[in-house]
């Protein structure tokens, strides 16, 4: 088990300032514009510090259950969208590592971090629209799977190491499906469901049909329904899961 990276005093103080600013914004309508500008400045400082220290990213990636820690809960309360950004980014990195190893393609392909940043940015926008439309604060796993699959296929973050050597033209479609299945099964805690699906006669057929579908016409909503249907017969424990994003 990797040792948890400690939070720096500077970051701890920034989170405390953000918490105070957030409470002041709620209770002071007359100064909301000024306080919002102050809040945005502190937020940018925290993002810049995270880029240097990688406290949240490193711990989410390496430390089991860090998402449930008090530090991450504080980030979710103060900067919920940033917390979702870090969480989704780390999940893609983790799934990508497993996907490359499982298919022995790490020498052929890599994950473009700049494209991934765009995927996550758009995901947070789409998630906000979905939550507003349904009037909810949390969403079930198939919704995350559907939104992310749409954006992975659209922006194509998996790219060849050598552009002249690109043997798998549907690599992003395949990765998007693999990522979605991991999300639907909550891959960090229920590997048994993923293994059972992988050994089932429906597994290869599902991938073939999905790759065909992703090369045709689809919408995020249609993908959400597909993954919800998959969950209903394969990953039923999803019914108990609802997360902020």
mmCIF file of C-alpha atoms in Angstrom:
data_model
loop_
_atom_site.group_PDB
_atom_site.id
_atom_site.type_symbol
_atom_site.label_atom_id
_atom_site.label_comp_id
_atom_site.label_asym_id
_atom_site.label_seq_id
_atom_site.Cartn_x
_atom_site.Cartn_y
_atom_site.Cartn_z
ATOM 1 C CA UNK A 1 0.000 0.000 0.000
ATOM 2 C CA UNK A 2 1.371 3.422 -0.930
ATOM 3 C CA UNK A 3 1.851 5.872 1.939
ATOM 4 C CA UNK A 4 -0.562 8.780 1.895
ATOM 5 C CA UNK A 5 0.987 12.058 0.752
ATOM 6 C CA UNK A 6 0.603 14.652 3.535
ATOM 7 C CA UNK A 7 -1.228 17.922 2.930
ATOM 8 C CA UNK A 8 0.997 20.986 3.038
ATOM 9 C CA UNK A 9 0.286 23.784 5.502
ATOM 10 C CA UNK A 10 -0.240 26.169 2.571
ATOM 11 C CA UNK A 11 -2.929 23.994 1.031
ATOM 12 C CA UNK A 12 -4.595 23.404 4.376
ATOM 13 C CA UNK A 13 -4.748 27.159 4.967
ATOM 14 C CA UNK A 14 -6.145 27.746 1.474
ATOM 15 C CA UNK A 15 -8.986 25.294 2.055
ATOM 16 C CA UNK A 16 -9.799 27.022 5.357
ATOM 17 C CA UNK A 17 -9.876 30.404 3.580
ATOM 18 C CA UNK A 18 -12.119 29.015 0.850
ATOM 19 C CA UNK A 19 -14.480 27.609 3.468
ATOM 20 C CA UNK A 20 -14.683 30.979 5.245
ATOM 21 C CA UNK A 21 -15.188 32.853 1.948
ATOM 22 C CA UNK A 22 -17.942 30.459 0.919
ATOM 23 C CA UNK A 23 -19.794 31.028 4.202
ATOM 24 C CA UNK A 24 -19.352 34.807 3.913
ATOM 25 C CA UNK A 25 -20.799 34.757 0.380
ATOM 26 C CA UNK A 26 -23.874 32.930 1.669
ATOM 27 C CA UNK A 27 -24.457 35.430 4.448
ATOM 28 C CA UNK A 28 -23.606 38.741 2.774
ATOM 29 C CA UNK A 29 -25.685 39.597 -0.284
ATOM 30 C CA UNK A 30 -24.369 43.180 -0.412
ATOM 31 C CA UNK A 31 -20.745 42.088 -0.944
ATOM 32 C CA UNK A 32 -21.361 38.946 -2.993
ATOM 33 C CA UNK A 33 -19.516 40.199 -6.115
ATOM 34 C CA UNK A 34 -16.379 41.204 -4.200
ATOM 35 C CA UNK A 35 -16.402 38.031 -2.121
ATOM 36 C CA UNK A 36 -16.938 35.889 -5.225
ATOM 37 C CA UNK A 37 -13.869 37.441 -6.832
ATOM 38 C CA UNK A 38 -11.861 36.701 -3.690
ATOM 39 C CA UNK A 39 -13.174 33.138 -3.704
ATOM 40 C CA UNK A 40 -12.146 32.675 -7.353
ATOM 41 C CA UNK A 41 -8.638 33.951 -6.598
ATOM 42 C CA UNK A 42 -8.257 31.486 -3.724
ATOM 43 C CA UNK A 43 -9.596 28.695 -5.915
ATOM 44 C CA UNK A 44 -7.002 29.482 -8.598
ATOM 45 C CA UNK A 45 -4.263 29.496 -5.978
ATOM 46 C CA UNK A 46 -5.368 26.049 -4.807
ATOM 47 C CA UNK A 47 -5.448 24.685 -8.368
ATOM 48 C CA UNK A 48 -1.950 26.034 -9.032
ATOM 49 C CA UNK A 49 -0.693 24.554 -5.766
ATOM 50 C CA UNK A 50 -2.268 21.187 -6.613
ATOM 51 C CA UNK A 51 -0.458 21.181 -9.967
ATOM 52 C CA UNK A 52 2.811 21.500 -8.048
ATOM 53 C CA UNK A 53 2.125 19.265 -5.045
ATOM 54 C CA UNK A 54 -0.412 16.802 -6.555
ATOM 55 C CA UNK A 55 -1.843 16.131 -3.126
ATOM 56 C CA UNK A 56 -5.357 15.159 -4.203
ATOM 57 C CA UNK A 57 -4.397 13.501 -7.497
ATOM 58 C CA UNK A 58 -1.632 11.367 -5.933
ATOM 59 C CA UNK A 59 -3.735 10.237 -3.008
ATOM 60 C CA UNK A 60 -6.789 9.488 -5.139
ATOM 61 C CA UNK A 61 -4.593 7.389 -7.429
ATOM 62 C CA UNK A 62 -2.501 5.590 -4.824
ATOM 63 C CA UNK A 63 -4.398 5.545 -1.538
ATOM 64 C CA UNK A 64 -7.433 3.247 -1.190
ATOM 65 C CA UNK A 65 -10.581 4.992 0.071
ATOM 66 C CA UNK A 66 -8.971 8.450 -0.020
ATOM 67 C CA UNK A 67 -12.198 9.642 -1.647
ATOM 68 C CA UNK A 68 -13.897 9.008 1.716
ATOM 69 C CA UNK A 69 -11.254 10.894 3.720
ATOM 70 C CA UNK A 70 -11.995 14.124 5.588
ATOM 71 C CA UNK A 71 -9.600 16.065 3.353
ATOM 72 C CA UNK A 72 -11.379 15.058 0.165
ATOM 73 C CA UNK A 73 -14.802 15.639 1.741
ATOM 74 C CA UNK A 74 -13.695 19.192 2.574
ATOM 75 C CA UNK A 75 -12.696 19.733 -1.053
ATOM 76 C CA UNK A 76 -16.080 18.378 -2.194
ATOM 77 C CA UNK A 77 -17.877 20.800 0.112
ATOM 78 C CA UNK A 78 -15.826 23.855 -0.825
ATOM 79 C CA UNK A 79 -15.094 23.177 -4.518
ATOM 80 C CA UNK A 80 -17.397 20.331 -5.661
ATOM 81 C CA UNK A 81 -16.637 20.686 -9.376
ATOM 82 C CA UNK A 82 -12.889 20.603 -8.771
ATOM 83 C CA UNK A 83 -13.306 17.478 -6.619
ATOM 84 C CA UNK A 84 -15.234 15.796 -9.449
ATOM 85 C CA UNK A 85 -12.544 16.890 -11.911
ATOM 86 C CA UNK A 86 -9.779 15.248 -9.867
ATOM 87 C CA UNK A 87 -11.815 12.095 -9.230
ATOM 88 C CA UNK A 88 -12.787 11.529 -12.875
ATOM 89 C CA UNK A 89 -9.247 12.299 -14.078
ATOM 90 C CA UNK A 90 -7.753 9.729 -11.727
ATOM 91 C CA UNK A 91 -10.348 7.089 -12.671
ATOM 92 C CA UNK A 92 -9.468 7.494 -16.358
ATOM 93 C CA UNK A 93 -5.752 7.143 -15.545
ATOM 94 C CA UNK A 94 -6.402 4.005 -13.498
ATOM 95 C CA UNK A 95 -8.647 2.425 -16.118
ATOM 96 C CA UNK A 96 -6.242 3.361 -18.900
ATOM 97 C CA UNK A 97 -3.334 1.682 -17.099
ATOM 98 C CA UNK A 98 -5.379 -1.511 -16.720
ATOM 99 C CA UNK A 99 -6.650 -1.319 -20.310
ATOM 100 C CA UNK A 100 -3.149 -0.931 -21.758
ATOM 101 C CA UNK A 101 -1.756 -3.770 -19.627
ATOM 102 C CA UNK A 102 -4.638 -6.119 -20.375
ATOM 103 C CA UNK A 103 -4.279 -5.601 -24.130
ATOM 104 C CA UNK A 104 -0.457 -5.265 -24.136
ATOM 105 C CA UNK A 105 -0.543 -1.994 -26.091
ATOM 106 C CA UNK A 106 1.422 0.372 -23.837
ATOM 107 C CA UNK A 107 4.163 0.635 -26.477
ATOM 108 C CA UNK A 108 1.646 1.482 -29.191
ATOM 109 C CA UNK A 109 -0.661 3.980 -27.503
ATOM 110 C CA UNK A 110 -0.681 6.657 -24.833
ATOM 111 C CA UNK A 111 -3.181 8.891 -23.074
ATOM 112 C CA UNK A 112 -3.097 12.530 -24.218
ATOM 113 C CA UNK A 113 -3.408 14.534 -20.977
ATOM 114 C CA UNK A 114 -4.457 17.737 -22.754
ATOM 115 C CA UNK A 115 -7.300 15.972 -24.540
ATOM 116 C CA UNK A 116 -8.295 14.257 -21.299
ATOM 117 C CA UNK A 117 -8.494 17.665 -19.590
ATOM 118 C CA UNK A 118 -10.964 18.747 -22.297
ATOM 119 C CA UNK A 119 -12.995 15.565 -21.815
ATOM 120 C CA UNK A 120 -13.262 16.175 -18.062
ATOM 121 C CA UNK A 121 -14.098 19.850 -18.555
ATOM 122 C CA UNK A 122 -16.964 19.000 -20.901
ATOM 123 C CA UNK A 123 -18.078 16.160 -18.630
ATOM 124 C CA UNK A 124 -18.530 18.551 -15.712
ATOM 125 C CA UNK A 125 -20.561 20.880 -17.955
ATOM 126 C CA UNK A 126 -22.773 18.022 -19.188
ATOM 127 C CA UNK A 127 -23.146 16.656 -15.656
ATOM 128 C CA UNK A 128 -24.333 20.052 -14.433
ATOM 129 C CA UNK A 129 -26.961 20.196 -17.204
ATOM 130 C CA UNK A 130 -28.125 16.657 -16.412
ATOM 131 C CA UNK A 131 -28.418 17.373 -12.677
ATOM 132 C CA UNK A 132 -30.351 20.563 -13.349
ATOM 133 C CA UNK A 133 -32.734 18.806 -15.722
ATOM 134 C CA UNK A 134 -33.449 16.011 -13.245
ATOM 135 C CA UNK A 135 -33.306 18.221 -10.149
ATOM 136 C CA UNK A 136 -30.775 16.024 -8.366
ATOM 137 C CA UNK A 137 -27.453 16.450 -6.555
ATOM 138 C CA UNK A 138 -26.227 12.884 -7.134
ATOM 139 C CA UNK A 139 -26.382 10.558 -10.130
ATOM 140 C CA UNK A 140 -26.266 6.798 -10.662
ATOM 141 C CA UNK A 141 -23.265 5.144 -12.290
ATOM 142 C CA UNK A 142 -24.822 4.512 -15.768
ATOM 143 C CA UNK A 143 -25.249 8.270 -16.204
ATOM 144 C CA UNK A 144 -21.544 8.830 -15.567
ATOM 145 C CA UNK A 145 -20.715 5.971 -17.947
ATOM 146 C CA UNK A 146 -22.924 7.392 -20.683
ATOM 147 C CA UNK A 147 -21.654 10.959 -20.441
ATOM 148 C CA UNK A 148 -18.008 9.903 -20.345
ATOM 149 C CA UNK A 149 -18.357 7.411 -23.214
ATOM 150 C CA UNK A 150 -19.848 10.108 -25.417
ATOM 151 C CA UNK A 151 -16.936 12.463 -24.721
ATOM 152 C CA UNK A 152 -14.160 9.858 -24.993
ATOM 153 C CA UNK A 153 -15.412 8.854 -28.434
ATOM 154 C CA UNK A 154 -15.851 12.485 -29.458
ATOM 155 C CA UNK A 155 -12.454 13.833 -28.327
ATOM 156 C CA UNK A 156 -10.377 10.607 -28.670
ATOM 157 C CA UNK A 157 -7.794 10.907 -25.858
ATOM 158 C CA UNK A 158 -6.053 7.603 -26.687
ATOM 159 C CA UNK A 159 -3.504 8.350 -29.393
ATOM 160 C CA UNK A 160 -0.730 6.338 -31.092
ATOM 161 C CA UNK A 161 2.805 6.758 -29.787
ATOM 162 C CA UNK A 162 3.867 6.782 -33.446
ATOM 163 C CA UNK A 163 1.182 8.206 -35.731
ATOM 164 C CA UNK A 164 2.432 5.919 -38.512
ATOM 165 C CA UNK A 165 1.678 2.871 -36.397
ATOM 166 C CA UNK A 166 -2.019 2.845 -35.494
ATOM 167 C CA UNK A 167 -3.244 -0.752 -35.903
ATOM 168 C CA UNK A 168 -6.475 -0.411 -33.876
ATOM 169 C CA UNK A 169 -8.674 2.240 -35.449
ATOM 170 C CA UNK A 170 -11.420 1.673 -32.878
ATOM 171 C CA UNK A 171 -9.081 2.020 -29.913
ATOM 172 C CA UNK A 172 -11.015 4.953 -28.395
ATOM 173 C CA UNK A 173 -14.358 3.208 -28.841
ATOM 174 C CA UNK A 174 -12.997 0.069 -27.176
ATOM 175 C CA UNK A 175 -11.457 2.064 -24.338
ATOM 176 C CA UNK A 176 -14.670 4.055 -23.846
ATOM 177 C CA UNK A 177 -16.656 0.812 -23.440
ATOM 178 C CA UNK A 178 -14.046 -0.685 -21.091
ATOM 179 C CA UNK A 179 -14.080 2.493 -19.000
ATOM 180 C CA UNK A 180 -17.896 2.498 -18.896
ATOM 181 C CA UNK A 181 -18.040 -1.128 -17.763
ATOM 182 C CA UNK A 182 -15.560 -0.339 -14.982
ATOM 183 C CA UNK A 183 -17.728 2.598 -13.904
ATOM 184 C CA UNK A 184 -20.936 0.544 -13.981
ATOM 185 C CA UNK A 185 -19.334 -2.142 -11.809
ATOM 186 C CA UNK A 186 -17.699 0.417 -9.530
ATOM 187 C CA UNK A 187 -14.414 -1.300 -10.475
ATOM 188 C CA UNK A 188 -12.533 -0.445 -7.325
ATOM 189 C CA UNK A 189 -14.885 -2.434 -5.103
ATOM 190 C CA UNK A 190 -16.701 -5.100 -7.110
ATOM 191 C CA UNK A 191 -14.208 -6.818 -9.407
ATOM 192 C CA UNK A 192 -16.203 -10.016 -9.145
ATOM 193 C CA UNK A 193 -18.936 -8.509 -11.283
ATOM 194 C CA UNK A 194 -16.461 -7.425 -13.947
ATOM 195 C CA UNK A 195 -14.782 -10.842 -14.008
ATOM 196 C CA UNK A 196 -18.136 -12.597 -14.288
ATOM 197 C CA UNK A 197 -19.150 -10.354 -17.186
ATOM 198 C CA UNK A 198 -15.799 -10.910 -18.891
ATOM 199 C CA UNK A 199 -16.337 -14.673 -18.812
ATOM 200 C CA UNK A 200 -19.946 -14.510 -19.972
ATOM 201 C CA UNK A 201 -20.993 -15.327 -23.571
ATOM 202 C CA UNK A 202 -22.538 -11.844 -23.819
ATOM 203 C CA UNK A 203 -19.239 -10.014 -23.254
ATOM 204 C CA UNK A 204 -17.742 -10.112 -26.754
ATOM 205 C CA UNK A 205 -21.112 -9.579 -28.387
ATOM 206 C CA UNK A 206 -21.715 -6.501 -26.238
ATOM 207 C CA UNK A 207 -18.371 -4.993 -27.265
ATOM 208 C CA UNK A 208 -18.967 -5.716 -30.948
ATOM 209 C CA UNK A 209 -22.453 -4.208 -30.873
ATOM 210 C CA UNK A 210 -21.266 -1.170 -28.921
ATOM 211 C CA UNK A 211 -18.344 -0.476 -31.258
ATOM 212 C CA UNK A 212 -20.762 -0.621 -34.188
ATOM 213 C CA UNK A 213 -23.147 1.725 -32.364
ATOM 214 C CA UNK A 214 -20.364 4.186 -31.496
ATOM 215 C CA UNK A 215 -19.418 4.372 -35.169
ATOM 216 C CA UNK A 216 -23.024 5.205 -36.088
ATOM 217 C CA UNK A 217 -25.404 7.758 -34.538
ATOM 218 C CA UNK A 218 -25.747 8.057 -30.772
ATOM 219 C CA UNK A 219 -26.477 10.589 -28.044
ATOM 220 C CA UNK A 220 -25.359 10.754 -24.400
ATOM 221 C CA UNK A 221 -28.933 9.917 -23.439
ATOM 222 C CA UNK A 222 -28.994 6.771 -25.569
ATOM 223 C CA UNK A 223 -25.679 5.669 -24.071
ATOM 224 C CA UNK A 224 -26.996 6.234 -20.550
ATOM 225 C CA UNK A 225 -29.967 3.976 -21.331
ATOM 226 C CA UNK A 226 -27.695 1.298 -22.803
ATOM 227 C CA UNK A 227 -25.485 1.230 -19.719
ATOM 228 C CA UNK A 228 -28.477 1.317 -17.408
ATOM 229 C CA UNK A 229 -29.838 -1.749 -19.216
ATOM 230 C CA UNK A 230 -26.445 -3.446 -18.913
ATOM 231 C CA UNK A 231 -26.412 -2.706 -15.181
ATOM 232 C CA UNK A 232 -29.920 -4.076 -14.673
ATOM 233 C CA UNK A 233 -28.892 -7.554 -15.795
ATOM 234 C CA UNK A 234 -25.154 -7.562 -15.060
ATOM 235 C CA UNK A 235 -24.250 -5.006 -12.343
ATOM 236 C CA UNK A 236 -27.388 -4.758 -10.229
ATOM 237 C CA UNK A 237 -25.576 -3.374 -7.220
ATOM 238 C CA UNK A 238 -25.507 -0.053 -9.127
ATOM 239 C CA UNK A 239 -29.058 0.530 -7.869
ATOM 240 C CA UNK A 240 -27.603 1.266 -4.433
ATOM 241 C CA UNK A 241 -24.999 3.671 -5.803
ATOM 242 C CA UNK A 242 -25.455 7.403 -6.324
ATOM 243 C CA UNK A 243 -22.486 9.755 -6.367
ATOM 244 C CA UNK A 244 -21.864 13.458 -6.865
ATOM 245 C CA UNK A 245 -20.196 12.686 -10.165
#
